[in-house]
Short mmCIF file of C-alpha atoms and ligand atoms in Angstrom, two decimals:
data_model
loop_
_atom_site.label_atom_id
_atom_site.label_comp_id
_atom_site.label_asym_id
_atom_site.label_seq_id
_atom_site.Cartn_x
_atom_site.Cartn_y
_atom_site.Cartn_z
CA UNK C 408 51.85 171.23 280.05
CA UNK C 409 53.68 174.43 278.88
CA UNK C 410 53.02 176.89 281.68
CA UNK C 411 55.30 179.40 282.41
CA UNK C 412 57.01 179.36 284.80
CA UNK C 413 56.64 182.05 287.94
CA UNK C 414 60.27 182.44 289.11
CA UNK C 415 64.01 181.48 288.57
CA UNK C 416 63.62 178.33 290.30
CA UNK C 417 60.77 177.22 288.73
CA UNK C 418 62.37 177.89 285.50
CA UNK C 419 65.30 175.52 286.66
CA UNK C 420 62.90 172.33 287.56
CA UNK C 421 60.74 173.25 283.99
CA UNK C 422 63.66 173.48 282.23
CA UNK C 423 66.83 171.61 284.12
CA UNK C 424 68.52 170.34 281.22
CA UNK C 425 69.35 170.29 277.26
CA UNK C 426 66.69 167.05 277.22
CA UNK C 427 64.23 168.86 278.91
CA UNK C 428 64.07 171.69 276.01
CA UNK C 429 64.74 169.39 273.18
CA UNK C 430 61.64 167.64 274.80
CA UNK C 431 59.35 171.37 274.89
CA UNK C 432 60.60 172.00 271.70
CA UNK C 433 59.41 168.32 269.72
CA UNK C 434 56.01 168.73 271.71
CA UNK C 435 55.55 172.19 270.48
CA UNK C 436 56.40 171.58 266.28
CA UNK C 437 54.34 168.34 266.70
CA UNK C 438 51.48 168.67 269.01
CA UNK C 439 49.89 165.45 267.58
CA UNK C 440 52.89 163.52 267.29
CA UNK C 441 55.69 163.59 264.65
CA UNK C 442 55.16 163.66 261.15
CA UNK C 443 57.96 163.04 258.66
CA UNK C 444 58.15 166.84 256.61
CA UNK C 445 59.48 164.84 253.68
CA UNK C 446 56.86 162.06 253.26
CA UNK C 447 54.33 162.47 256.00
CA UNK C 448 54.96 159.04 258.03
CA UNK C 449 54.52 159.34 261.82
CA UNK C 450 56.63 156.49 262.47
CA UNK C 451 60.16 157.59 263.80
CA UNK C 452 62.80 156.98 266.07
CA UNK C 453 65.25 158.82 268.19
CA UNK C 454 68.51 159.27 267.39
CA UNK C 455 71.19 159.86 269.91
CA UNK C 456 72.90 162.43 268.84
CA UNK C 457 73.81 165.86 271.14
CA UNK C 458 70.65 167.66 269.80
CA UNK C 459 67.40 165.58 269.88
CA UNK C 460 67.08 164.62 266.35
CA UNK C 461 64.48 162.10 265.07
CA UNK C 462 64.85 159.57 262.11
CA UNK C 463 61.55 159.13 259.68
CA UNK C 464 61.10 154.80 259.86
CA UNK C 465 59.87 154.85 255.79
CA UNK C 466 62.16 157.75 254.33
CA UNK C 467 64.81 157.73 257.08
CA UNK C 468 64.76 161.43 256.61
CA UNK C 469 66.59 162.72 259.62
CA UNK C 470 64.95 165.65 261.26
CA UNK C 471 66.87 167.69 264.47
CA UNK C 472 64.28 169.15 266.76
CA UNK C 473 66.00 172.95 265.31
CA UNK C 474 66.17 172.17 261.75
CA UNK C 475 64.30 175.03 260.22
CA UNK C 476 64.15 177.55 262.93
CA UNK C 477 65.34 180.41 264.25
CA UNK C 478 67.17 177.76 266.82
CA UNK C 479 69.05 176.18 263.99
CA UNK C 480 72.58 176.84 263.77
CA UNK C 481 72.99 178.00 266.99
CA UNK C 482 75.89 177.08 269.07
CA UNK C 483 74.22 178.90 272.17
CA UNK C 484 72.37 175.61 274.43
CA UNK C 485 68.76 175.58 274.28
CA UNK C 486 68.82 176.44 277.83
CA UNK C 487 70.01 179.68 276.74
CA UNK C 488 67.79 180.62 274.41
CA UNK C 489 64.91 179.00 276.80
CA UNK C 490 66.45 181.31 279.53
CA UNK C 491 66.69 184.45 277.13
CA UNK C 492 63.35 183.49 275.83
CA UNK C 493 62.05 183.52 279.71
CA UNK C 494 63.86 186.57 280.34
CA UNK C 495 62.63 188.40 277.54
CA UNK C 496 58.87 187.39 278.16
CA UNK C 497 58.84 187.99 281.93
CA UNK C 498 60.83 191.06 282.42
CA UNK C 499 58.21 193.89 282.20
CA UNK C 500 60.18 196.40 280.52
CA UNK C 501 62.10 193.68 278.31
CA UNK C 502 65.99 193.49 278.03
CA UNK C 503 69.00 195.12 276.96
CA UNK C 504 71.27 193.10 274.96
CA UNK C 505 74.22 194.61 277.17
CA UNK C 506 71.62 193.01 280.42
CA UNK C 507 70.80 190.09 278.81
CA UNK C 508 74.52 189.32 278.23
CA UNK C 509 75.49 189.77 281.98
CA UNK C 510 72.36 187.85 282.66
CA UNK C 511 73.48 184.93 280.98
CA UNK C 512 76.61 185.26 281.16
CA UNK C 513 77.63 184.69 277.83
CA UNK C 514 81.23 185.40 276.18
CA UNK C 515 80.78 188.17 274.22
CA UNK C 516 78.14 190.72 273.87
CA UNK C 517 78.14 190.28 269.85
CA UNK C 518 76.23 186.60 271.31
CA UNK C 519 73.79 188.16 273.40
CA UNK C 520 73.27 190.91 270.77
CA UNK C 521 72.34 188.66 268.00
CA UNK C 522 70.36 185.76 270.45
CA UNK C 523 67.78 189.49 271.63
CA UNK C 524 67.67 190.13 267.89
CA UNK C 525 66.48 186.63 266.82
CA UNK C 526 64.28 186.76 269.89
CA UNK C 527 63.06 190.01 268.64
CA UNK C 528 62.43 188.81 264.87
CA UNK C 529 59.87 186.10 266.09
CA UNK C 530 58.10 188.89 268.04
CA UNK C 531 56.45 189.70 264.91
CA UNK C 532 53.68 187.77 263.77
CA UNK C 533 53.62 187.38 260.33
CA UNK C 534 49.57 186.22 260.34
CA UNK C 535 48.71 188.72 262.98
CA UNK C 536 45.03 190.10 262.47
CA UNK C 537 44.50 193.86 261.76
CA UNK C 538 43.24 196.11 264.93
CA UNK C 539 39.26 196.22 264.36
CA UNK C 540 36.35 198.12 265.93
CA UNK C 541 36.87 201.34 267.60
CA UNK C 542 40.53 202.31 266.40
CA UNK C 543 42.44 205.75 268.31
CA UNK C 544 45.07 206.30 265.62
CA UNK C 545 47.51 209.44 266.03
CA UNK C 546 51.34 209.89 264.85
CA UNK C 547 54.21 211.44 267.36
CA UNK C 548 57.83 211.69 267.27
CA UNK C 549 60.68 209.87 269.28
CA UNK C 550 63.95 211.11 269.92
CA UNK C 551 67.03 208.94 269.09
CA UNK C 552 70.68 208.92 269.66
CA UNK C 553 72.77 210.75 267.33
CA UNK C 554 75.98 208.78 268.17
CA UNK C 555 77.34 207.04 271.32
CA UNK C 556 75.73 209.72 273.73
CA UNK C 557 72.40 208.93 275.19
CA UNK C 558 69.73 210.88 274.69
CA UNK C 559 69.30 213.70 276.57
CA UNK C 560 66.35 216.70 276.68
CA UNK C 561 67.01 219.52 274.94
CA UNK C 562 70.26 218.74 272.75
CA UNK C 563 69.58 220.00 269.11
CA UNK C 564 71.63 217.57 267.29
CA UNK C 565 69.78 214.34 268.71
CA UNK C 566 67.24 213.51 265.70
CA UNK C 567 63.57 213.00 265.88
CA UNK C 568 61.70 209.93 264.00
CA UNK C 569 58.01 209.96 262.76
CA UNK C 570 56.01 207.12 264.08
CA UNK C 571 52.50 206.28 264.04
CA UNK C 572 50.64 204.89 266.27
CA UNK C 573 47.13 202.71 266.68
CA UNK C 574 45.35 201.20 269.72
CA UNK C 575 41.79 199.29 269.62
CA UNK C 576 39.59 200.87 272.51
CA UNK C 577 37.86 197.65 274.25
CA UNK C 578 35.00 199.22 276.22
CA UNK C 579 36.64 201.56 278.54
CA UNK C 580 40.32 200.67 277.91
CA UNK C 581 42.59 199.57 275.29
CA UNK C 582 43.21 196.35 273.92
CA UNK C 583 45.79 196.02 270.81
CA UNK C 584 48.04 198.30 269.75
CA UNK C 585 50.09 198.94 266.37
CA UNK C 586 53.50 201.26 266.31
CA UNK C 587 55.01 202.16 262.97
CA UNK C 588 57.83 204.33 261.63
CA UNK C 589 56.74 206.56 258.72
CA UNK C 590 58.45 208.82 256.29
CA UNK C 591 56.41 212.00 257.26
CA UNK C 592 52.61 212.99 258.05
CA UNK C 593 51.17 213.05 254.59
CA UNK C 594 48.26 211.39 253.68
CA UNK C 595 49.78 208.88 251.60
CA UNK C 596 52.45 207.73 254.42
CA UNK C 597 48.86 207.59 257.34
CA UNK C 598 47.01 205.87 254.93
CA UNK C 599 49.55 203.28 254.41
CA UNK C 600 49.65 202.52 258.15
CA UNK C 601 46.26 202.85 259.15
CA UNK C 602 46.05 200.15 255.74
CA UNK C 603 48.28 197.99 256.97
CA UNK C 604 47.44 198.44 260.50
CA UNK C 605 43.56 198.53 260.47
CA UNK C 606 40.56 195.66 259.62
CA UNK C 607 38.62 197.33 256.64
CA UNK C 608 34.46 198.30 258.14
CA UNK C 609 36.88 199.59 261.66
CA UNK C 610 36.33 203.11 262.53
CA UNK C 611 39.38 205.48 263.05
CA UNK C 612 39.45 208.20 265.88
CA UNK C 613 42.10 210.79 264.30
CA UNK C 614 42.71 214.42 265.95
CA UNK C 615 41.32 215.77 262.05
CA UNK C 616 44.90 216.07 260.88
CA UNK C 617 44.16 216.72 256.87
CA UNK C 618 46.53 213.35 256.10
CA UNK C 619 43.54 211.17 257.63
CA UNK C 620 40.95 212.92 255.56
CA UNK C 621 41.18 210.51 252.44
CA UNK C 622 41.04 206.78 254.54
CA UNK C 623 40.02 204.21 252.73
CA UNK C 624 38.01 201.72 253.52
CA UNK C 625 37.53 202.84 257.34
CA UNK C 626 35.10 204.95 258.98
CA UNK C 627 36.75 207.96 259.97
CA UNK C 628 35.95 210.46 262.75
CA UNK C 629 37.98 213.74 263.28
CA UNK C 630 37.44 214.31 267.15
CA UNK C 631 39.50 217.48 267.61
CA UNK C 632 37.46 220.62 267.71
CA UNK C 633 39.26 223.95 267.58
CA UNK C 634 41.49 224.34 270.97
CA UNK C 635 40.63 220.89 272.71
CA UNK C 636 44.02 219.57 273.53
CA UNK C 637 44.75 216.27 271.61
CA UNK C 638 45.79 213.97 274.74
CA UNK C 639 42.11 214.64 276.19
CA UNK C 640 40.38 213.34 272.96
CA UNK C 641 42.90 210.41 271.99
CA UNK C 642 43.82 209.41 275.79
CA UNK C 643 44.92 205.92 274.82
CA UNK C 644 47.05 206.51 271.80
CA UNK C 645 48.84 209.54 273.62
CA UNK C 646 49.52 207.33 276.91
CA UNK C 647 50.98 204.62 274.75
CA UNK C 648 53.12 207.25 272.57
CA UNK C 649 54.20 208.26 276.59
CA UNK C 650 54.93 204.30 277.78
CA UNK C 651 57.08 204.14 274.57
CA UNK C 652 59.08 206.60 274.96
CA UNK C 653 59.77 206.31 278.91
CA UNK C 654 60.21 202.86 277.72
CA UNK C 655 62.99 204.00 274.80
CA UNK C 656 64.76 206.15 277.43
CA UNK C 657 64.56 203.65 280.68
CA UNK C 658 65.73 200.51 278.76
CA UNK C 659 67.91 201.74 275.95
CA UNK C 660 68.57 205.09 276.77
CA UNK C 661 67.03 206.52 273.96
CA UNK C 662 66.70 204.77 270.45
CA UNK C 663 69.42 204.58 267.65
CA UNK C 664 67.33 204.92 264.21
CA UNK C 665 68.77 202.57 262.59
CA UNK C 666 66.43 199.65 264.55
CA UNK C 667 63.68 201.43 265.04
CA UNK C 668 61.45 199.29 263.80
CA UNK C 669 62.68 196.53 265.75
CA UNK C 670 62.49 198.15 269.15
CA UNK C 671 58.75 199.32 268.39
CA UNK C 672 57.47 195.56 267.47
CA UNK C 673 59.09 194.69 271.19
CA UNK C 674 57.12 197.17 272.26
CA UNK C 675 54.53 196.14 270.46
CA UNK C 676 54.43 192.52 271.40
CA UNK C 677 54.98 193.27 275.06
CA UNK C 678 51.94 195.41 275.24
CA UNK C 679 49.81 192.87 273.09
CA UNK C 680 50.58 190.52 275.84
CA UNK C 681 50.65 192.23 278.77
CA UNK C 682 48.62 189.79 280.97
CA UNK C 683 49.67 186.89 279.27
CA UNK C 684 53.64 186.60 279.97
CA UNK C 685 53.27 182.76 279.04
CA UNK C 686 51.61 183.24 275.39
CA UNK C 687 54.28 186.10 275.13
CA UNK C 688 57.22 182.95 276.09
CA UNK C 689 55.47 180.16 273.80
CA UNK C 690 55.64 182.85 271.09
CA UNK C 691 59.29 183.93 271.63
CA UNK C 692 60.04 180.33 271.09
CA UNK C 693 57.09 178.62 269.31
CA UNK C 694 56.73 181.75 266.87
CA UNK C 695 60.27 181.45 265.96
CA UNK C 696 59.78 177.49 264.76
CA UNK C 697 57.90 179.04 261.70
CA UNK C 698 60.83 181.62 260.48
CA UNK C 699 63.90 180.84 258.29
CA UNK C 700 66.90 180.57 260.62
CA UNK C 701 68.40 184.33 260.27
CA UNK C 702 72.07 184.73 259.72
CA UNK C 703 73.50 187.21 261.14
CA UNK C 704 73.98 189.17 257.83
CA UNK C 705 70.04 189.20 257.51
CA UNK C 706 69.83 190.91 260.79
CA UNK C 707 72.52 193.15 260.34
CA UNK C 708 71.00 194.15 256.72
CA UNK C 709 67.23 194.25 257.61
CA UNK C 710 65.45 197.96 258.71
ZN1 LIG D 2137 59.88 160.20 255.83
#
């Protein structure tokens, strides 16, 4: 019912019209059929109103098919976010907002700015599991942009960020990955992550840095012997720290720190769902039903 669809137009026949999202939408918060949030009566009825809204038949409770998410409030069409959404899942390296806004063709680029950065918020996962098993976990640092100027090799005053990194090895490859900013390398700041980050009973594959010597709860196993060069004992976390940052540099021409965060989750999510650019869609949207609508204060405020 909700496959993704392959190319432009096949997004346009999916998707042709307001109806046809406010349709996706009610399907997707109700799977079973609507229930009334205020007294739990299925019985309802359309109202005709712009937005698809429904009407509870015992409470009369009148419920918009946005009410409550990150949709809410929006003046942007639902074809816009279901577009951005599309965009966003499909592209393989992801969006600019300055792309995005071309893409759509929206007014301003404060609009396409804030619609990526709602799309962004519901790429993390509030319930996500913790990596488990066989757990590569190493830290690196990415350049960002000082001011204006893009990042560019070599130039002193561009500033470096800490981040740590964690990918689950799945027989001879990798399957999820984690990407955090942290203060510095100490053992407090890695055991935090690799916490947060990491199922208890997993075992972590460090390089023997001393800030991984005190995990708790893990199984840890220092791989790095004298001279052996880190990328050859770690392969996976190093080519991810690589993707990242060819990623930073390709997309947003290097990283402002003041988002960090944000950029890695994309990242993140992107990589979780490599070959599965549909989940990666149904969450963009479907994710986003569960959040608070975001003001644009809250996003301008958060990290
Ligand atoms: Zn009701």
């Amino acid at each position: 019912m909700t496959e993704l669809p392959r190319s432009l137009p096949e997004f346009e026949v999916r998707f042709p019209d307001e109806a046809a999202c406010a349709r996706w939408l009610l399907e997707k918060r109700w799977p079973d059929g609507f229930r009334c949030p205020a007294c739990g009566q299925a019985e309802a009825w359309e109202l005709g109103r712009e937005r698809l809204t429904l009407q509870c038949a015992a409470c009369e409770r009148q419920v918009s098919v946005t009410a409550g998410t990150a949709l809410h409030g929006s003046h942007l069409p639902l074809r816009t976010w279901f577009l951005a959404a599309w965009l966003v899942a499909t592209h393989k390296n992801g969006m600019s907002a300055r792309q995005l806004w071309r893409q759509l063709g929206l007014g301003s680029y404060k609009s396409a700015w804030l619609l990526l950065r709602k799309l962004r918020r519901a790429m993390v996962d509030p319930e996500r599991e913790p990596l488990a098993g066989l757990v590569e976990v190493d830290e690196t640092s990415l350049p960002f942009r000082a001011g204006g100027e893009p990042v560019r090799p070599g130039r002193s005053h561009d500033g470096k960020l800490l981040v740590a990194g964690a990918v689950e090895i799945k027989g001879e490859g990798p399957g999820r990955i984690r990407l955090a900013v942290i203060g510095d390398c100490s053992a407090v700041a890695l055991g935090a992550f690799v916490a947060a980050a990491i199922a208890a009973g997993s075992t972590v594959v460090s390089d023997g840095w001393p800030g991984y010597k005190k995990l708790k709860d893990v199984k840890h196993e220092p791989t790095v012997v004298g001279e052996t060069p880190a990328h050859l004992v770690l392969p996976w976390v190093h080519r991810v720290f690589a993707n990242a940052k060819r990623w930073a540099l390709g997309v947003y021409h290097g990283l402002r720190p003041k988002h960090l965060q944000a950029y890695l989750d994309e990242f993140v999510f992107r990589f979780n769902r490599r070959h599965n650019p549909a989940a990666a869609f149904d969450r963009l949207l479907g994710l986003g039903l569960t959040l608070e609508p975001a003001t644009y204060q809250m996003l301008v405020c958060r990290s």
